[in-house]
Coordinates of C-alpha atoms in Angstrom, one line a residue:
M1 CA 113.8 67.9 -45.9
T2 CA 115.9 68.5 -49.0
S3 CA 118.9 66.0 -49.4
V4 CA 122.1 67.0 -50.8
V5 CA 124.5 64.4 -51.9
P6 CA 128.1 64.7 -52.5
D7 CA 129.3 64.5 -56.0
L8 CA 131.8 61.8 -55.7
T9 CA 131.6 60.7 -59.3
E10 CA 134.6 61.0 -61.8
T11 CA 134.7 61.0 -65.5
S12 CA 136.6 58.0 -66.7
T13 CA 139.6 59.0 -68.8
R14 CA 140.8 55.4 -69.4
P15 CA 140.9 54.3 -72.9
D16 CA 138.9 51.4 -74.1
S17 CA 140.7 48.1 -74.0
A18 CA 141.5 46.4 -77.4
P19 CA 138.3 44.7 -78.7
S20 CA 138.1 41.1 -78.6
R21 CA 137.2 39.0 -81.7
Y22 CA 134.2 37.9 -79.7
S23 CA 132.9 41.3 -79.0
T24 CA 133.2 43.4 -82.3
P25 CA 130.2 45.6 -81.6
R26 CA 130.9 46.2 -78.1
R27 CA 131.2 49.7 -76.8
Q28 CA 131.1 51.4 -73.5
P29 CA 127.7 51.1 -71.7
S30 CA 125.4 54.0 -71.9
T31 CA 126.1 56.6 -69.4
S32 CA 123.6 59.3 -70.6
A33 CA 121.3 58.2 -67.8
A34 CA 123.4 58.9 -64.7
P35 CA 122.2 57.8 -61.3
I36 CA 119.5 60.4 -60.2
P37 CA 120.4 62.6 -57.2
A38 CA 118.5 61.9 -54.0
G39 CA 115.5 64.2 -53.4
R40 CA 114.8 64.8 -57.1
A41 CA 112.2 63.4 -59.5
G42 CA 110.1 62.7 -56.4
V43 CA 112.2 59.8 -55.3
T44 CA 111.5 59.1 -51.5
G45 CA 112.8 55.6 -50.9
V46 CA 115.2 53.0 -52.0
A47 CA 112.6 50.8 -53.6
E48 CA 111.5 53.8 -55.8
Y49 CA 115.0 54.7 -56.7
D50 CA 115.7 51.2 -57.8
R51 CA 112.5 51.1 -59.8
V52 CA 113.4 54.5 -61.5
M53 CA 117.0 53.2 -62.3
R54 CA 115.7 50.1 -63.9
Q55 CA 113.0 52.1 -66.0
R56 CA 115.8 54.3 -67.1
A57 CA 117.8 51.3 -68.3
A58 CA 114.7 50.1 -70.1
D59 CA 114.1 53.4 -71.8
A60 CA 117.9 53.6 -72.9
R61 CA 117.7 49.9 -74.1
D62 CA 121.1 49.5 -72.5
V63 CA 122.7 48.8 -69.2
I64 CA 123.5 51.7 -66.9
I65 CA 126.5 52.2 -64.7
R66 CA 125.8 51.3 -61.2
S67 CA 129.0 51.3 -59.3
G68 CA 131.8 53.8 -59.5
F69 CA 134.5 51.4 -58.6
A70 CA 136.4 49.1 -60.9
A71 CA 135.7 45.4 -60.5
P72 CA 136.7 44.4 -57.0
C73 CA 138.5 41.2 -58.1
D74 CA 141.2 40.3 -60.6
R75 CA 140.3 39.5 -64.1
P76 CA 139.8 35.8 -64.4
R77 CA 141.6 33.5 -66.5
Q78 CA 139.2 30.6 -66.7
L79 CA 135.5 30.7 -67.1
V80 CA 133.3 27.9 -66.2
F81 CA 129.6 27.7 -67.5
T82 CA 126.9 25.3 -68.4
D83 CA 125.9 24.8 -72.0
S84 CA 122.3 24.2 -73.4
S85 CA 122.6 20.5 -72.9
G86 CA 123.6 20.8 -69.1
R87 CA 127.2 20.0 -69.5
V88 CA 129.9 22.0 -67.7
K89 CA 132.5 23.5 -70.0
V90 CA 135.5 25.7 -69.4
V91 CA 136.8 28.6 -71.5
D92 CA 140.4 29.8 -71.2
L93 CA 140.1 33.6 -71.4
A94 CA 143.8 34.0 -71.7
G95 CA 144.3 31.6 -74.5
D96 CA 142.4 30.9 -77.9
M97 CA 139.0 31.0 -75.8
A98 CA 138.0 27.5 -77.3
P99 CA 135.4 25.9 -75.1
L100 CA 136.6 22.8 -73.5
Q101 CA 134.2 20.1 -72.1
A102 CA 134.9 19.2 -68.5
R103 CA 134.8 15.3 -68.9
S104 CA 134.9 14.9 -65.1
A105 CA 134.8 16.9 -61.9
G106 CA 138.6 16.6 -61.8
T107 CA 138.8 19.2 -64.5
V108 CA 137.1 21.7 -62.5
I109 CA 138.6 20.8 -59.1
D110 CA 142.2 21.1 -60.6
L111 CA 141.3 24.6 -61.5
L112 CA 139.9 25.5 -58.1
E113 CA 143.1 24.0 -56.4
A114 CA 145.6 25.8 -58.7
Q115 CA 147.8 28.5 -57.3
L116 CA 149.8 31.4 -58.9
P117 CA 153.0 32.9 -57.6
V118 CA 152.7 36.5 -56.1
P119 CA 154.8 38.9 -58.1
G120 CA 157.9 39.8 -56.1
R121 CA 157.1 37.4 -53.3
P122 CA 158.3 33.9 -54.3
D123 CA 157.3 32.5 -50.9
L124 CA 153.6 33.3 -51.4
T125 CA 150.9 32.0 -53.8
R126 CA 147.4 33.1 -54.6
P127 CA 144.4 31.2 -56.1
L128 CA 144.0 31.0 -59.8
P129 CA 141.2 33.4 -60.7
V130 CA 138.3 31.2 -61.8
L131 CA 134.9 32.8 -62.9
F132 CA 131.6 31.0 -62.9
A133 CA 128.9 32.2 -65.3
D134 CA 126.0 32.0 -62.9
D135 CA 124.6 30.6 -59.8
A136 CA 123.3 27.6 -61.5
T137 CA 126.7 26.7 -62.8
V138 CA 128.0 26.9 -59.2
R139 CA 125.3 24.6 -57.9
Q140 CA 125.9 22.1 -60.8
V141 CA 129.7 21.9 -60.0
I142 CA 129.0 21.4 -56.2
A143 CA 126.6 18.5 -57.1
G144 CA 129.3 17.1 -59.4
F145 CA 131.8 17.2 -56.7
R146 CA 129.5 15.4 -54.2
R147 CA 128.8 12.7 -56.8
A148 CA 132.3 12.3 -57.6
A149 CA 133.1 11.8 -53.9
D150 CA 131.3 8.4 -54.0
R151 CA 133.5 6.9 -56.7
S152 CA 136.8 6.6 -54.9
E153 CA 137.6 6.4 -51.2
A154 CA 140.9 7.9 -51.8
E155 CA 139.5 11.0 -53.4
R156 CA 136.4 11.4 -51.1
R157 CA 138.0 13.9 -48.9
R158 CA 139.3 16.0 -51.7
Y159 CA 135.9 16.3 -53.3
V160 CA 134.0 16.8 -50.1
S161 CA 136.4 19.6 -49.2
A162 CA 135.9 21.3 -52.5
A163 CA 132.3 21.0 -52.3
N164 CA 132.2 22.6 -48.8
R165 CA 134.5 25.4 -49.8
L166 CA 132.3 26.3 -53.0
T167 CA 129.2 26.0 -50.9
L168 CA 130.6 28.6 -48.4
V169 CA 131.6 31.0 -51.2
A170 CA 128.2 30.6 -52.9
S171 CA 126.4 31.7 -49.7
M172 CA 128.2 35.0 -49.6
R173 CA 126.8 38.0 -51.1
F174 CA 129.9 38.4 -53.3
S175 CA 133.3 36.6 -54.0
V176 CA 136.5 38.1 -55.1
L177 CA 138.4 34.7 -55.3
R178 CA 135.6 32.7 -57.0
P179 CA 133.3 35.3 -58.6
V180 CA 130.1 34.7 -60.4
L181 CA 129.7 36.8 -63.6
T182 CA 126.1 37.5 -63.1
S183 CA 126.6 38.8 -59.6
T184 CA 129.6 40.9 -60.7
L185 CA 127.4 42.5 -63.6
A186 CA 124.5 43.0 -61.1
H187 CA 126.8 44.9 -58.8
R188 CA 128.3 47.1 -61.5
F189 CA 125.3 47.9 -63.8
W190 CA 121.6 48.6 -63.7
L191 CA 119.4 46.1 -65.8
A192 CA 116.0 46.8 -67.0
E193 CA 113.2 45.2 -64.9
R194 CA 111.9 42.9 -67.6
H195 CA 115.4 41.1 -67.4
S196 CA 116.5 38.7 -64.8
P197 CA 120.0 39.8 -63.4
R198 CA 120.5 36.0 -62.4
R199 CA 120.6 34.9 -66.3
W200 CA 123.6 35.8 -68.2
Q201 CA 121.5 35.4 -71.4
D202 CA 119.4 38.4 -70.2
W203 CA 122.5 40.5 -69.7
A204 CA 123.6 39.5 -73.4
T205 CA 120.2 40.5 -74.6
A206 CA 120.2 43.9 -72.7
W207 CA 123.7 45.1 -73.4
S208 CA 124.0 46.9 -76.6
G209 CA 127.5 45.5 -77.1
T210 CA 126.1 42.0 -77.5
A211 CA 122.4 42.5 -78.3
R212 CA 123.0 42.8 -82.1
V213 CA 124.8 39.5 -82.3
A214 CA 123.0 37.5 -79.6
R215 CA 121.1 35.5 -82.2
T216 CA 124.2 34.1 -84.2
A217 CA 127.0 34.1 -81.6
G218 CA 127.6 31.0 -79.6
Q219 CA 127.6 30.8 -75.8
A220 CA 131.5 31.1 -75.5
E221 CA 131.4 34.2 -77.6
L222 CA 128.5 35.8 -75.7
L223 CA 130.1 35.0 -72.3
T224 CA 133.5 36.3 -73.3
A225 CA 131.9 39.6 -74.4
L226 CA 130.1 39.8 -70.9
V227 CA 133.5 39.2 -69.2
G228 CA 134.7 42.2 -71.1
L229 CA 131.7 44.3 -70.0
A230 CA 132.2 43.2 -66.3
F231 CA 135.9 43.8 -66.1
D232 CA 136.7 46.6 -68.8
H233 CA 133.7 49.0 -68.5
G234 CA 131.9 51.0 -66.0
G235 CA 133.5 52.9 -63.1
D236 CA 137.2 52.8 -62.8
R237 CA 137.9 54.2 -59.4
A238 CA 140.1 51.9 -57.4
L239 CA 138.7 50.3 -54.1
P240 CA 140.5 51.7 -51.0
D241 CA 143.6 49.5 -50.5
E242 CA 142.5 48.3 -47.0
L243 CA 139.1 47.3 -48.2
R244 CA 140.6 45.3 -51.2
T245 CA 143.1 43.6 -49.1
T246 CA 140.5 42.7 -46.4
L247 CA 138.2 41.3 -49.0
A248 CA 140.9 39.0 -50.5
V249 CA 142.5 38.0 -47.1
K250 CA 139.3 37.2 -45.3
E251 CA 137.9 35.2 -48.3
A252 CA 141.0 33.3 -48.6
M253 CA 141.0 32.4 -44.9
A254 CA 137.3 31.2 -45.3
W255 CA 138.3 29.2 -48.3
A256 CA 141.1 27.5 -46.5
R257 CA 139.0 26.8 -43.2
A258 CA 135.8 25.7 -45.0
A259 CA 137.7 22.5 -46.3
S260 CA 137.2 20.8 -42.9
S261 CA 134.1 20.2 -40.9
H262 CA 136.0 20.4 -37.6
A263 CA 134.3 22.8 -35.2
T264 CA 137.5 24.8 -34.9
H265 CA 137.7 25.3 -38.6
T266 CA 134.1 26.0 -39.0
H267 CA 134.2 28.7 -36.4
S268 CA 137.3 30.4 -38.0
A269 CA 135.6 30.2 -41.4
Y270 CA 132.5 31.9 -39.9
R271 CA 134.5 34.6 -38.4
A272 CA 136.3 35.2 -41.7
V273 CA 133.1 35.3 -43.7
T274 CA 131.6 37.8 -41.2
A275 CA 134.6 40.1 -41.6
F276 CA 134.3 39.8 -45.5
E277 CA 130.6 40.7 -45.3
A278 CA 131.4 43.8 -43.2
A279 CA 134.1 45.0 -45.5
W280 CA 131.8 44.4 -48.6
A281 CA 129.2 46.4 -46.9
E282 CA 131.5 49.2 -46.3
A283 CA 132.8 49.0 -49.9
T284 CA 129.2 49.6 -50.9
M285 CA 128.7 52.5 -48.7
A286 CA 131.9 54.0 -50.0
D287 CA 130.8 53.6 -53.7
P288 CA 130.6 57.2 -55.3
C289 CA 127.8 56.2 -57.6
L290 CA 125.7 54.5 -54.9
A291 CA 125.9 57.8 -52.6
E292 CA 122.4 58.8 -53.6
R293 CA 120.9 55.4 -52.9
N294 CA 122.8 55.1 -49.6
T295 CA 121.6 58.5 -48.5
L296 CA 117.9 57.5 -49.1
S297 CA 118.4 54.3 -47.1
G298 CA 120.2 56.0 -44.3
D299 CA 123.4 53.8 -44.7
I300 CA 125.4 57.2 -45.0
A301 CA 124.8 60.6 -43.6
V302 CA 125.5 63.7 -45.6
G303 CA 125.6 67.3 -44.4
R304 CA 127.6 70.5 -44.2
V305 CA 130.0 71.9 -41.6
D306 CA 128.1 74.4 -39.5
Q307 CA 130.5 75.1 -36.7
I308 CA 134.1 74.3 -35.9
A309 CA 135.3 74.6 -32.2
T310 CA 136.6 71.8 -29.9
K311 CA 134.2 69.7 -31.8
V312 CA 132.8 69.9 -35.4
R313 CA 129.1 70.3 -35.9
L314 CA 127.5 69.1 -39.0
V315 CA 123.9 69.9 -40.0
L316 CA 122.6 66.7 -41.7
D317 CA 120.4 66.5 -44.8
N318 CA 119.0 63.0 -44.0
T319 CA 118.5 60.8 -41.1
P320 CA 121.1 58.1 -40.6
R321 CA 120.1 54.7 -39.4
F322 CA 123.5 53.6 -38.0
N323 CA 124.6 53.8 -34.3
E324 CA 128.3 53.4 -34.5
S325 CA 130.7 56.0 -33.1
A326 CA 133.8 55.2 -35.3
L327 CA 132.9 56.9 -38.6
W328 CA 134.6 57.6 -42.0
A329 CA 134.2 61.3 -43.2
V330 CA 134.5 61.7 -46.9
I331 CA 135.4 65.1 -48.0
D332 CA 136.1 65.7 -51.7
G333 CA 136.7 62.1 -52.2
T334 CA 139.2 61.7 -49.3
R335 CA 138.5 59.6 -46.2
H336 CA 139.1 60.8 -42.7
K337 CA 138.7 58.9 -39.4
V338 CA 136.4 60.7 -37.0
N339 CA 134.3 59.8 -33.8
R340 CA 130.8 60.6 -33.2
D341 CA 130.2 62.5 -29.9
A342 CA 126.4 63.3 -30.0
M343 CA 123.3 63.7 -32.1
L344 CA 121.3 67.0 -31.6
A345 CA 117.7 67.7 -32.7
G346 CA 117.0 71.4 -33.3
D347 CA 113.7 73.4 -32.9
D348 CA 113.4 73.7 -36.7
N349 CA 113.3 69.9 -37.2
T350 CA 117.1 69.9 -38.1
L351 CA 119.4 67.1 -37.2
S352 CA 123.0 67.8 -36.2
I353 CA 125.9 65.6 -35.4
L354 CA 129.0 66.5 -33.2
L355 CA 132.2 65.0 -34.4
Q356 CA 135.6 64.6 -32.7
V357 CA 138.0 65.3 -35.5
P358 CA 141.8 64.5 -35.2
P359 CA 144.2 67.4 -35.8
R360 CA 145.2 65.9 -39.2
A361 CA 141.8 66.2 -40.6
A362 CA 140.9 69.6 -39.2
G363 CA 142.1 71.5 -42.2
A364 CA 140.0 69.4 -44.5
F365 CA 136.8 70.3 -42.3
R366 CA 137.8 74.0 -42.3
E367 CA 138.1 74.0 -46.1
A368 CA 134.8 72.2 -46.2
R369 CA 133.2 75.0 -44.4
Q370 CA 134.7 77.7 -46.4
N371 CA 133.7 75.9 -49.7
R372 CA 130.2 74.8 -48.5
S373 CA 131.2 71.4 -49.4
T374 CA 129.1 68.3 -48.5
V375 CA 130.5 65.8 -46.1
A376 CA 129.5 62.2 -46.2
L377 CA 129.6 59.9 -43.0
Y378 CA 129.5 56.2 -42.8
P379 CA 130.6 53.8 -40.2
Q380 CA 133.9 51.9 -39.8
R381 CA 132.4 48.3 -39.6
F382 CA 135.4 46.2 -40.1
A383 CA 138.9 46.0 -38.7
M384 CA 141.8 44.0 -40.2
P385 CA 144.2 42.8 -37.5
A386 CA 147.7 42.0 -38.6
A387 CA 147.1 38.2 -37.7
T388 CA 144.6 36.1 -36.0
P389 CA 145.5 35.9 -32.2
A390 CA 146.6 32.3 -31.4
A391 CA 144.2 32.1 -28.5
D392 CA 141.1 33.0 -30.4
N393 CA 139.8 29.4 -30.5
T394 CA 141.3 27.9 -27.4
W395 CA 137.9 27.1 -26.1
L396 CA 137.4 24.6 -29.0
N397 CA 140.7 22.9 -28.5
E398 CA 141.2 19.5 -27.0
P399 CA 142.3 19.7 -23.3
R400 CA 146.0 19.6 -22.9
A401 CA 145.9 17.3 -19.9
E402 CA 143.4 14.3 -19.3
W403 CA 140.9 14.8 -16.8
T404 CA 141.6 13.0 -13.6
R405 CA 139.1 12.0 -10.9
R406 CA 139.4 13.8 -7.5
D407 CA 138.4 12.0 -4.3
V408 CA 136.0 14.2 -2.6
P409 CA 135.0 13.5 1.0
A410 CA 131.4 12.2 1.5
D411 CA 130.3 15.0 3.8
V412 CA 131.3 17.4 1.0
L413 CA 129.3 15.6 -1.6
L414 CA 126.2 15.4 0.6
A415 CA 126.4 19.0 1.8
G416 CA 123.1 20.8 1.2
T417 CA 121.2 17.6 0.3
P418 CA 117.6 17.9 1.5
I419 CA 116.7 15.6 4.5
G420 CA 113.3 14.2 5.0
G421 CA 110.4 13.8 2.8

């Protein structure tokens, strides 16, 4: 079955940002090798697709754009990294970019606890954007927090809470409040297979913007240039507002709840992380540059409108692996909420899906049928309530009234007791 994938990619018209003094040779990553369409070049699965893309990055001797979205988090102001001697240092990306040695864990914990005012909302604050260079730096900071917790009883809770919070964020597939540079780069770009996406040094070697100066530049210069790659280059389409808001809100809830080891807070943190992961999975499925890969994996379904009556029938080009009924339908880059009614298998091995389409989306489906446009479907896997219900965790709360003993007659207590041997 030939798979047809919607062309959701857009040509970026955004001018390059002003070059930094640490990234003189930097330029836009190579886009000559665009993600290959599904069904071409003999690609039959996700593993082969990934291998081909990594090989194309190796042939181009550069990184290749992987995500069509802009960076899903705000540009950080502080960068925390580990130098060659194993010491944690901080770079002020908004200042003179001179590396500062973190003489104690208090330097980093002050950054993680710092808050910024929300523009136009004087009553609200948001966390200071802090970027970690790699997972090894995150682990070292967590270990430093736990060691510092043994020094002073007065500061013990503060450091333990910070370690718990950072441990929770480190376990997530991605973070928008405490992002990791290597994870952001791996999400946004393809890297040759001979390089490890977990090492920022390999990214500095692979990217043409830093490869030429990697031998003479210092760690702070290379990391600052890679921050520019992660946040100033690649796809520039904005995430849907509801996804971006959910990612920030749910991670903030998890960050706040993870400070305590109480069962109620742990339960709330788990629910927030679960909602974050669902929203992140949906953001991946909505990514225009990952449409081919998601089609091969079955995370999204693609097809063409075949019939419009009381219900809309789509003839699919691939076999989806999701079972949800509430779906998003993407037509020419616009999302519409639809409901799946049934899946039908034809005598000629075709697979069709019947959709219940709301009146406001009917016109888009009619145009898609006339223009023979491809429609992409993927599930709505998260919901963002206006607020968490107060009764969500009542089963974990302490009883409102103390338990009192009831006097029960002896015949009731002994009712049903076996008699005899």
